[in-house]
Amino acid sequence: MKATGIVRKIDDLGRVVIPKELRRTLRIRDGDPLEIFTERDGEVIFKKYSPMGELGEYAAGMCETLGKSAGVPCVITDRDCVIAVHGAGRRELVGKTLSEACEKLISSRKSYVRGDKDKPVAIIDGAEKYTVNALSPILSEGDILGSVAFISDSGAAPQDFEGKLAATVAGFLGKQMES
């Protein structure tokens, strides 16, 4: 574990403030769920909680089915990173942090299909060859949980069905998370 040198006091309601610099660095936003762990020696550990991360195997199976039936690379993400990939880039993408531009697409709460004049959006920083062709956010009870996206590793234009299929699967996953 890495020490930050930052010390905070607990207030009279039992709250502690996580400094803005740490929240920005760790991409913790207002309303993000944090899981709390304790150690016997008195350590309290906060970890970002991802409901989509718990669906890892299910998301991988869904991604594989989508990728095979659509014939294009498919990605399922939580709000911060790639959790499942089928097709090109599996080793390079799984577990990697999403690019800021991709996070903005997800935060918009709208489906996105790349147009002819749109600047390509990299799914992660440092792997600009993997760009988003179509993306739909996964919404559950009003909360953004992640996204379903079809990507390209060759800059090929999206096919007509990609946006609709991403939206359909994102809607399905959102409903699954509600139950």
PDB file of C-alpha atoms in Angstrom:
ATOM      1  CA  MET A   1       0.000   0.000   0.000  1.00  0.00           C
ATOM      2  CA  LYS A   2       1.268   3.472  -0.887  1.00  0.00           C
ATOM      3  CA  ALA A   3       1.272   6.263   1.720  1.00  0.00           C
ATOM      4  CA  THR A   4       0.009   9.649   0.544  1.00  0.00           C
ATOM      5  CA  GLY A   5       1.053  11.720   3.551  1.00  0.00           C
ATOM      6  CA  ILE A   6      -2.465  13.152   3.724  1.00  0.00           C
ATOM      7  CA  VAL A   7      -4.199  13.062   7.112  1.00  0.00           C
ATOM      8  CA  ARG A   8      -7.906  13.808   7.638  1.00  0.00           C
ATOM      9  CA  LYS A   9     -10.006  13.897  10.813  1.00  0.00           C
ATOM     10  CA  ILE A  10     -13.387  12.240  11.171  1.00  0.00           C
ATOM     11  CA  ASP A  11     -16.154  14.775  11.864  1.00  0.00           C
ATOM     12  CA  ASP A  12     -18.864  14.447  14.523  1.00  0.00           C
ATOM     13  CA  LEU A  13     -21.125  12.556  12.052  1.00  0.00           C
ATOM     14  CA  GLY A  14     -18.426   9.946  11.328  1.00  0.00           C
ATOM     15  CA  ARG A  15     -17.514  11.342   7.904  1.00  0.00           C
ATOM     16  CA  VAL A  16     -14.096  11.703   6.380  1.00  0.00           C
ATOM     17  CA  VAL A  17     -13.311  13.745   3.276  1.00  0.00           C
ATOM     18  CA  ILE A  18     -11.335  12.127   0.475  1.00  0.00           C
ATOM     19  CA  PRO A  19      -9.130  14.928  -0.883  1.00  0.00           C
ATOM     20  CA  LYS A  20      -9.999  16.345  -4.302  1.00  0.00           C
ATOM     21  CA  GLU A  21      -6.558  15.476  -5.704  1.00  0.00           C
ATOM     22  CA  LEU A  22      -7.043  11.805  -4.816  1.00  0.00           C
ATOM     23  CA  ARG A  23     -10.615  11.752  -6.169  1.00  0.00           C
ATOM     24  CA  ARG A  24      -9.393  13.256  -9.447  1.00  0.00           C
ATOM     25  CA  THR A  25      -6.408  10.894  -9.728  1.00  0.00           C
ATOM     26  CA  LEU A  26      -8.492   7.821  -8.897  1.00  0.00           C
ATOM     27  CA  ARG A  27     -11.471   9.040 -10.979  1.00  0.00           C
ATOM     28  CA  ILE A  28     -13.865   8.960  -8.050  1.00  0.00           C
ATOM     29  CA  ARG A  29     -16.935  11.050  -8.861  1.00  0.00           C
ATOM     30  CA  ASP A  30     -19.815  12.344  -6.756  1.00  0.00           C
ATOM     31  CA  GLY A  31     -22.176   9.461  -6.114  1.00  0.00           C
ATOM     32  CA  ASP A  32     -19.658   6.701  -6.929  1.00  0.00           C
ATOM     33  CA  PRO A  33     -20.096   3.685  -4.642  1.00  0.00           C
ATOM     34  CA  LEU A  34     -17.109   2.732  -2.506  1.00  0.00           C
ATOM     35  CA  GLU A  35     -16.657  -0.669  -0.918  1.00  0.00           C
ATOM     36  CA  ILE A  36     -15.174  -0.636   2.598  1.00  0.00           C
ATOM     37  CA  PHE A  37     -12.694  -3.250   3.836  1.00  0.00           C
ATOM     38  CA  THR A  38     -11.072  -3.507   7.249  1.00  0.00           C
ATOM     39  CA  GLU A  39      -7.910  -5.213   8.441  1.00  0.00           C
ATOM     40  CA  ARG A  40      -7.209  -6.551  11.911  1.00  0.00           C
ATOM     41  CA  ASP A  41      -4.528  -3.932  12.529  1.00  0.00           C
ATOM     42  CA  GLY A  42      -7.070  -1.090  12.182  1.00  0.00           C
ATOM     43  CA  GLU A  43      -6.660  -0.317   8.493  1.00  0.00           C
ATOM     44  CA  VAL A  44      -9.758   0.852   6.661  1.00  0.00           C
ATOM     45  CA  ILE A  45      -9.583   0.488   2.883  1.00  0.00           C
ATOM     46  CA  PHE A  46     -11.944   2.162   0.433  1.00  0.00           C
ATOM     47  CA  LYS A  47     -12.191   0.561  -3.004  1.00  0.00           C
ATOM     48  CA  LYS A  48     -14.242   1.749  -5.944  1.00  0.00           C
ATOM     49  CA  TYR A  49     -17.178  -0.601  -6.357  1.00  0.00           C
ATOM     50  CA  SER A  50     -18.255  -1.695  -9.827  1.00  0.00           C
ATOM     51  CA  PRO A  51     -21.516  -3.617 -10.148  1.00  0.00           C
ATOM     52  CA  MET A  52     -20.501  -4.452 -13.734  1.00  0.00           C
ATOM     53  CA  GLY A  53     -17.198  -5.870 -12.503  1.00  0.00           C
ATOM     54  CA  GLU A  54     -19.124  -8.528 -10.594  1.00  0.00           C
ATOM     55  CA  LEU A  55     -20.654  -9.646 -13.887  1.00  0.00           C
ATOM     56  CA  GLY A  56     -17.215 -10.369 -15.360  1.00  0.00           C
ATOM     57  CA  GLU A  57     -17.894 -13.894 -16.631  1.00  0.00           C
ATOM     58  CA  TYR A  58     -21.434 -13.041 -17.719  1.00  0.00           C
ATOM     59  CA  ALA A  59     -20.184  -9.917 -19.528  1.00  0.00           C
ATOM     60  CA  ALA A  60     -17.436 -11.946 -21.213  1.00  0.00           C
ATOM     61  CA  GLY A  61     -19.987 -14.491 -22.461  1.00  0.00           C
ATOM     62  CA  MET A  62     -22.314 -11.742 -23.667  1.00  0.00           C
ATOM     63  CA  CYS A  63     -19.433  -9.985 -25.390  1.00  0.00           C
ATOM     64  CA  GLU A  64     -18.325 -13.181 -27.112  1.00  0.00           C
ATOM     65  CA  THR A  65     -21.849 -13.897 -28.350  1.00  0.00           C
ATOM     66  CA  LEU A  66     -22.236 -10.335 -29.625  1.00  0.00           C
ATOM     67  CA  GLY A  67     -18.851 -10.289 -31.323  1.00  0.00           C
ATOM     68  CA  LYS A  68     -19.396 -13.618 -33.049  1.00  0.00           C
ATOM     69  CA  SER A  69     -22.898 -12.812 -34.271  1.00  0.00           C
ATOM     70  CA  ALA A  70     -22.042  -9.260 -35.386  1.00  0.00           C
ATOM     71  CA  GLY A  71     -18.662 -10.143 -36.847  1.00  0.00           C
ATOM     72  CA  VAL A  72     -17.024  -7.059 -35.304  1.00  0.00           C
ATOM     73  CA  PRO A  73     -15.019  -6.541 -32.101  1.00  0.00           C
ATOM     74  CA  CYS A  74     -17.216  -5.921 -29.053  1.00  0.00           C
ATOM     75  CA  VAL A  75     -16.355  -4.336 -25.702  1.00  0.00           C
ATOM     76  CA  ILE A  76     -18.275  -4.142 -22.419  1.00  0.00           C
ATOM     77  CA  THR A  77     -17.088  -1.597 -19.853  1.00  0.00           C
ATOM     78  CA  ASP A  78     -17.944  -0.324 -16.431  1.00  0.00           C
ATOM     79  CA  ARG A  79     -17.703   3.447 -15.881  1.00  0.00           C
ATOM     80  CA  ASP A  80     -13.911   3.398 -15.674  1.00  0.00           C
ATOM     81  CA  CYS A  81     -12.397   0.429 -17.474  1.00  0.00           C
ATOM     82  CA  VAL A  82     -12.854  -2.355 -20.000  1.00  0.00           C
ATOM     83  CA  ILE A  83     -14.220  -5.534 -18.396  1.00  0.00           C
ATOM     84  CA  ALA A  84     -14.791  -7.780 -21.434  1.00  0.00           C
ATOM     85  CA  VAL A  85     -13.625  -7.882 -25.064  1.00  0.00           C
ATOM     86  CA  HIS A  86     -14.321 -10.173 -27.975  1.00  0.00           C
ATOM     87  CA  GLY A  87     -12.232  -9.878 -31.092  1.00  0.00           C
ATOM     88  CA  ALA A  88      -9.246  -7.657 -31.735  1.00  0.00           C
ATOM     89  CA  GLY A  89      -7.358  -6.230 -28.782  1.00  0.00           C
ATOM     90  CA  ARG A  90      -8.432  -8.533 -25.972  1.00  0.00           C
ATOM     91  CA  ARG A  91      -4.990  -8.604 -24.350  1.00  0.00           C
ATOM     92  CA  GLU A  92      -4.394  -4.906 -24.868  1.00  0.00           C
ATOM     93  CA  LEU A  93      -7.788  -3.706 -23.624  1.00  0.00           C
ATOM     94  CA  VAL A  94      -9.154  -5.851 -20.757  1.00  0.00           C
ATOM     95  CA  GLY A  95      -8.673  -4.120 -17.423  1.00  0.00           C
ATOM     96  CA  LYS A  96      -7.419  -0.878 -18.964  1.00  0.00           C
ATOM     97  CA  THR A  97      -8.788   2.539 -18.004  1.00  0.00           C
ATOM     98  CA  LEU A  98     -11.136   4.186 -20.503  1.00  0.00           C
ATOM     99  CA  SER A  99     -10.051   7.316 -22.325  1.00  0.00           C
ATOM    100  CA  GLU A 100     -11.549  10.613 -21.142  1.00  0.00           C
ATOM    101  CA  ALA A 101     -13.354  10.986 -24.479  1.00  0.00           C
ATOM    102  CA  CYS A 102     -14.927   7.544 -24.082  1.00  0.00           C
ATOM    103  CA  GLU A 103     -15.983   8.362 -20.499  1.00  0.00           C
ATOM    104  CA  LYS A 104     -17.679  11.517 -21.822  1.00  0.00           C
ATOM    105  CA  LEU A 105     -19.622   9.452 -24.360  1.00  0.00           C
ATOM    106  CA  ILE A 106     -20.839   7.169 -21.568  1.00  0.00           C
ATOM    107  CA  SER A 107     -21.670  10.096 -19.256  1.00  0.00           C
ATOM    108  CA  SER A 108     -23.833  11.682 -21.966  1.00  0.00           C
ATOM    109  CA  ARG A 109     -26.389   8.890 -21.358  1.00  0.00           C
ATOM    110  CA  LYS A 110     -27.018   8.753 -25.108  1.00  0.00           C
ATOM    111  CA  SER A 111     -26.182   6.151 -27.713  1.00  0.00           C
ATOM    112  CA  TYR A 112     -23.379   7.133 -30.058  1.00  0.00           C
ATOM    113  CA  VAL A 113     -22.594   6.005 -33.608  1.00  0.00           C
ATOM    114  CA  ARG A 114     -19.503   7.459 -35.268  1.00  0.00           C
ATOM    115  CA  GLY A 115     -20.369   9.570 -38.286  1.00  0.00           C
ATOM    116  CA  ASP A 116     -18.224  10.225 -41.347  1.00  0.00           C
ATOM    117  CA  LYS A 117     -17.108  13.622 -40.040  1.00  0.00           C
ATOM    118  CA  ASP A 118     -16.655  12.634 -36.382  1.00  0.00           C
ATOM    119  CA  LYS A 119     -13.170  12.514 -34.929  1.00  0.00           C
ATOM    120  CA  PRO A 120     -12.364   8.900 -33.884  1.00  0.00           C
ATOM    121  CA  VAL A 121     -12.652   8.231 -30.143  1.00  0.00           C
ATOM    122  CA  ALA A 122     -10.090   5.828 -28.673  1.00  0.00           C
ATOM    123  CA  ILE A 123     -11.586   3.312 -26.253  1.00  0.00           C
ATOM    124  CA  ILE A 124      -8.476   3.639 -24.016  1.00  0.00           C
ATOM    125  CA  ASP A 125      -5.542   6.033 -23.930  1.00  0.00           C
ATOM    126  CA  GLY A 126      -2.382   4.680 -25.502  1.00  0.00           C
ATOM    127  CA  ALA A 127      -4.175   2.368 -27.940  1.00  0.00           C
ATOM    128  CA  GLU A 128      -5.544   4.864 -30.448  1.00  0.00           C
ATOM    129  CA  LYS A 129      -5.956   2.166 -33.100  1.00  0.00           C
ATOM    130  CA  TYR A 130      -8.975   0.832 -31.172  1.00  0.00           C
ATOM    131  CA  THR A 131     -11.709   3.378 -31.821  1.00  0.00           C
ATOM    132  CA  VAL A 132     -15.390   3.421 -30.896  1.00  0.00           C
ATOM    133  CA  ASN A 133     -17.769   2.818 -33.800  1.00  0.00           C
ATOM    134  CA  ALA A 134     -20.941   2.552 -31.707  1.00  0.00           C
ATOM    135  CA  LEU A 135     -21.506   2.838 -27.970  1.00  0.00           C
ATOM    136  CA  SER A 136     -24.553   2.711 -25.732  1.00  0.00           C
ATOM    137  CA  PRO A 137     -24.468   3.361 -21.978  1.00  0.00           C
ATOM    138  CA  ILE A 138     -25.817   0.733 -19.593  1.00  0.00           C
ATOM    139  CA  LEU A 139     -28.373   2.451 -17.350  1.00  0.00           C
ATOM    140  CA  SER A 140     -29.979   0.819 -14.322  1.00  0.00           C
ATOM    141  CA  GLU A 141     -32.472   2.635 -12.111  1.00  0.00           C
ATOM    142  CA  GLY A 142     -31.149   5.941 -13.472  1.00  0.00           C
ATOM    143  CA  ASP A 143     -27.494   5.162 -12.727  1.00  0.00           C
ATOM    144  CA  ILE A 144     -24.804   4.754 -15.374  1.00  0.00           C
ATOM    145  CA  LEU A 145     -23.097   1.385 -14.867  1.00  0.00           C
ATOM    146  CA  GLY A 146     -20.991   1.118 -18.009  1.00  0.00           C
ATOM    147  CA  SER A 147     -21.387   0.617 -21.734  1.00  0.00           C
ATOM    148  CA  VAL A 148     -21.627  -1.781 -24.631  1.00  0.00           C
ATOM    149  CA  ALA A 149     -19.488  -0.760 -27.588  1.00  0.00           C
ATOM    150  CA  PHE A 150     -18.427  -1.990 -30.978  1.00  0.00           C
ATOM    151  CA  ILE A 151     -14.903  -0.964 -31.880  1.00  0.00           C
ATOM    152  CA  SER A 152     -12.697  -0.898 -34.924  1.00  0.00           C
ATOM    153  CA  ASP A 153      -8.995  -1.623 -35.122  1.00  0.00           C
ATOM    154  CA  SER A 154      -8.757  -0.558 -38.763  1.00  0.00           C
ATOM    155  CA  GLY A 155     -10.726   2.689 -38.829  1.00  0.00           C
ATOM    156  CA  ALA A 156     -13.561   1.003 -40.732  1.00  0.00           C
ATOM    157  CA  ALA A 157     -16.890   2.815 -40.670  1.00  0.00           C
ATOM    158  CA  PRO A 158     -19.620   1.390 -38.433  1.00  0.00           C
ATOM    159  CA  GLN A 159     -22.154  -0.944 -39.969  1.00  0.00           C
ATOM    160  CA  ASP A 160     -25.822   0.040 -39.850  1.00  0.00           C
ATOM    161  CA  PHE A 161     -26.804  -2.437 -37.135  1.00  0.00           C
ATOM    162  CA  GLU A 162     -24.029  -1.672 -34.623  1.00  0.00           C
ATOM    163  CA  GLY A 163     -25.751   1.256 -32.872  1.00  0.00           C
ATOM    164  CA  LYS A 164     -29.078  -0.550 -32.524  1.00  0.00           C
ATOM    165  CA  LEU A 165     -27.475  -3.756 -31.324  1.00  0.00           C
ATOM    166  CA  ALA A 166     -25.336  -1.917 -28.741  1.00  0.00           C
ATOM    167  CA  ALA A 167     -28.451  -0.089 -27.457  1.00  0.00           C
ATOM    168  CA  THR A 168     -30.464  -3.322 -27.272  1.00  0.00           C
ATOM    169  CA  VAL A 169     -27.798  -5.207 -25.304  1.00  0.00           C
ATOM    170  CA  ALA A 170     -27.117  -2.201 -23.018  1.00  0.00           C
ATOM    171  CA  GLY A 171     -30.853  -2.026 -22.260  1.00  0.00           C
ATOM    172  CA  PHE A 172     -30.938  -5.744 -21.520  1.00  0.00           C
ATOM    173  CA  LEU A 173     -27.915  -5.567 -19.186  1.00  0.00           C
ATOM    174  CA  GLY A 174     -29.427  -2.560 -17.411  1.00  0.00           C
ATOM    175  CA  LYS A 175     -32.639  -4.510 -16.753  1.00  0.00           C
ATOM    176  CA  GLN A 176     -30.621  -7.502 -15.540  1.00  0.00           C
ATOM    177  CA  MET A 177     -28.849  -5.286 -13.001  1.00  0.00           C
ATOM    178  CA  GLU A 178     -32.212  -4.045 -11.639  1.00  0.00           C
ATOM    179  CA  SER A 179     -33.387  -7.529 -10.710  1.00  0.00           C
TER     180      SER A 179
END
